[in-house]
XYZ file of C-alpha atoms in Angstrom:
115
model
C 11.983 2.969 -0.769
C 15.065 0.815 -1.257
C 14.148 -2.780 -2.082
C 10.616 -1.796 -3.029
C 11.561 -0.696 -6.544
C 12.215 -3.108 -9.405
C 13.520 -2.153 -12.814
C 13.072 -4.467 -15.767
C 16.345 -3.511 -17.381
C 18.355 -4.101 -20.532
C 21.952 -3.034 -19.818
C 22.570 -2.536 -23.552
C 19.786 0.074 -23.831
C 20.683 3.735 -23.275
C 17.215 4.687 -21.992
C 17.320 1.763 -19.583
C 20.763 2.772 -18.289
C 19.627 6.414 -17.968
C 16.541 5.341 -16.014
C 18.586 3.151 -13.671
C 20.994 6.034 -13.020
C 18.078 8.378 -12.310
C 16.695 5.925 -9.727
C 20.093 5.404 -8.111
C 20.718 9.170 -8.055
C 17.549 9.455 -5.899
C 19.277 7.216 -3.339
C 17.225 4.151 -4.261
C 18.856 0.756 -4.757
C 16.368 -1.026 -7.010
C 16.104 -4.724 -7.696
C 17.485 -5.031 -11.220
C 15.937 -7.678 -13.446
C 17.710 -8.303 -16.749
C 14.421 -9.209 -18.362
C 16.058 -10.658 -21.484
C 17.692 -13.316 -19.275
C 14.887 -13.533 -16.689
C 11.611 -12.581 -18.373
C 8.596 -11.981 -16.150
C 6.027 -14.756 -15.962
C 2.737 -14.244 -17.780
C 1.071 -13.519 -14.427
C 3.746 -10.976 -13.463
C 3.570 -9.277 -16.865
C -0.228 -9.093 -16.559
C 0.203 -7.526 -13.080
C 2.711 -4.993 -14.459
C 0.348 -4.125 -17.302
C -2.402 -3.544 -14.739
C -0.137 -1.214 -12.754
C 0.821 0.599 -15.961
C -2.818 0.853 -17.043
C -1.828 -0.446 -20.469
C -2.730 -3.288 -22.768
C 0.016 -5.624 -24.018
C 0.142 -4.062 -27.497
C 0.930 -0.687 -25.903
C 4.273 -1.914 -24.537
C 5.245 -3.926 -27.595
C 8.417 -2.960 -29.472
C 7.082 -2.956 -33.039
C 10.326 -3.674 -34.923
C 11.389 -6.461 -32.564
C 7.870 -7.923 -32.603
C 7.902 -8.060 -36.408
C 11.338 -9.708 -36.362
C 10.097 -12.281 -33.817
C 6.931 -12.964 -35.806
C 4.692 -11.560 -33.066
C 1.657 -9.994 -34.744
C -0.445 -8.114 -32.189
C -3.354 -7.780 -34.610
C -3.790 -11.559 -34.700
C -3.481 -12.229 -30.947
C -5.763 -11.554 -28.004
C -4.239 -10.017 -24.878
C -3.450 -13.315 -23.131
C -1.847 -14.785 -26.268
C 0.122 -11.575 -26.741
C 1.341 -11.724 -23.129
C 2.436 -15.337 -23.696
C 4.295 -14.291 -26.861
C 5.973 -11.441 -24.965
C 7.150 -13.793 -22.210
C 8.472 -16.231 -24.841
C 10.189 -13.377 -26.748
C 11.136 -10.836 -24.071
C 13.019 -8.638 -26.535
C 9.622 -7.443 -27.787
C 8.757 -5.874 -24.394
C 9.340 -2.114 -24.234
C 11.960 -1.126 -21.714
C 12.688 -0.127 -19.083
C 9.734 -0.724 -16.806
C 9.987 0.426 -13.190
C 7.644 -1.170 -10.668
C 6.837 -0.379 -7.042
C 4.378 -2.257 -4.846
C 1.428 -0.266 -6.180
C 2.584 1.572 -9.327
C 4.579 1.125 -12.515
C 5.994 3.410 -15.166
C 7.697 3.026 -18.500
C 11.055 4.805 -18.565
C 10.451 6.537 -21.880
C 11.552 9.194 -21.235
C 13.528 8.154 -18.147
C 12.104 11.077 -16.131
C 8.605 9.588 -16.380
C 9.492 7.130 -13.602
C 10.007 9.954 -11.096
C 6.233 10.217 -10.644
C 6.073 6.763 -9.009
C 9.189 6.998 -6.797
């Protein structure tokens, strides 16, 4: 599965580091995207949300969203996705994506189901 797994990663986040280690311990060398430096496009984030089976508000970091002035109650899904791309720190992390599935690494072991 090497090369077919992408992790949207924040190296400063313990859960993100734990999830990356879990993937690597399975012998998988994922593509690592530091999403704070290289946020997904709106289209890619919409695709990831589809794979997760979640709406944008469900992967929104509440504290960071409030600090960034992103109010999910006043935005529709497409506007919320645009706000998330513009302020990537509000996106919950880590997110692990394969060609056909995605999982949020909270807890890190939850990604095992898609590997």
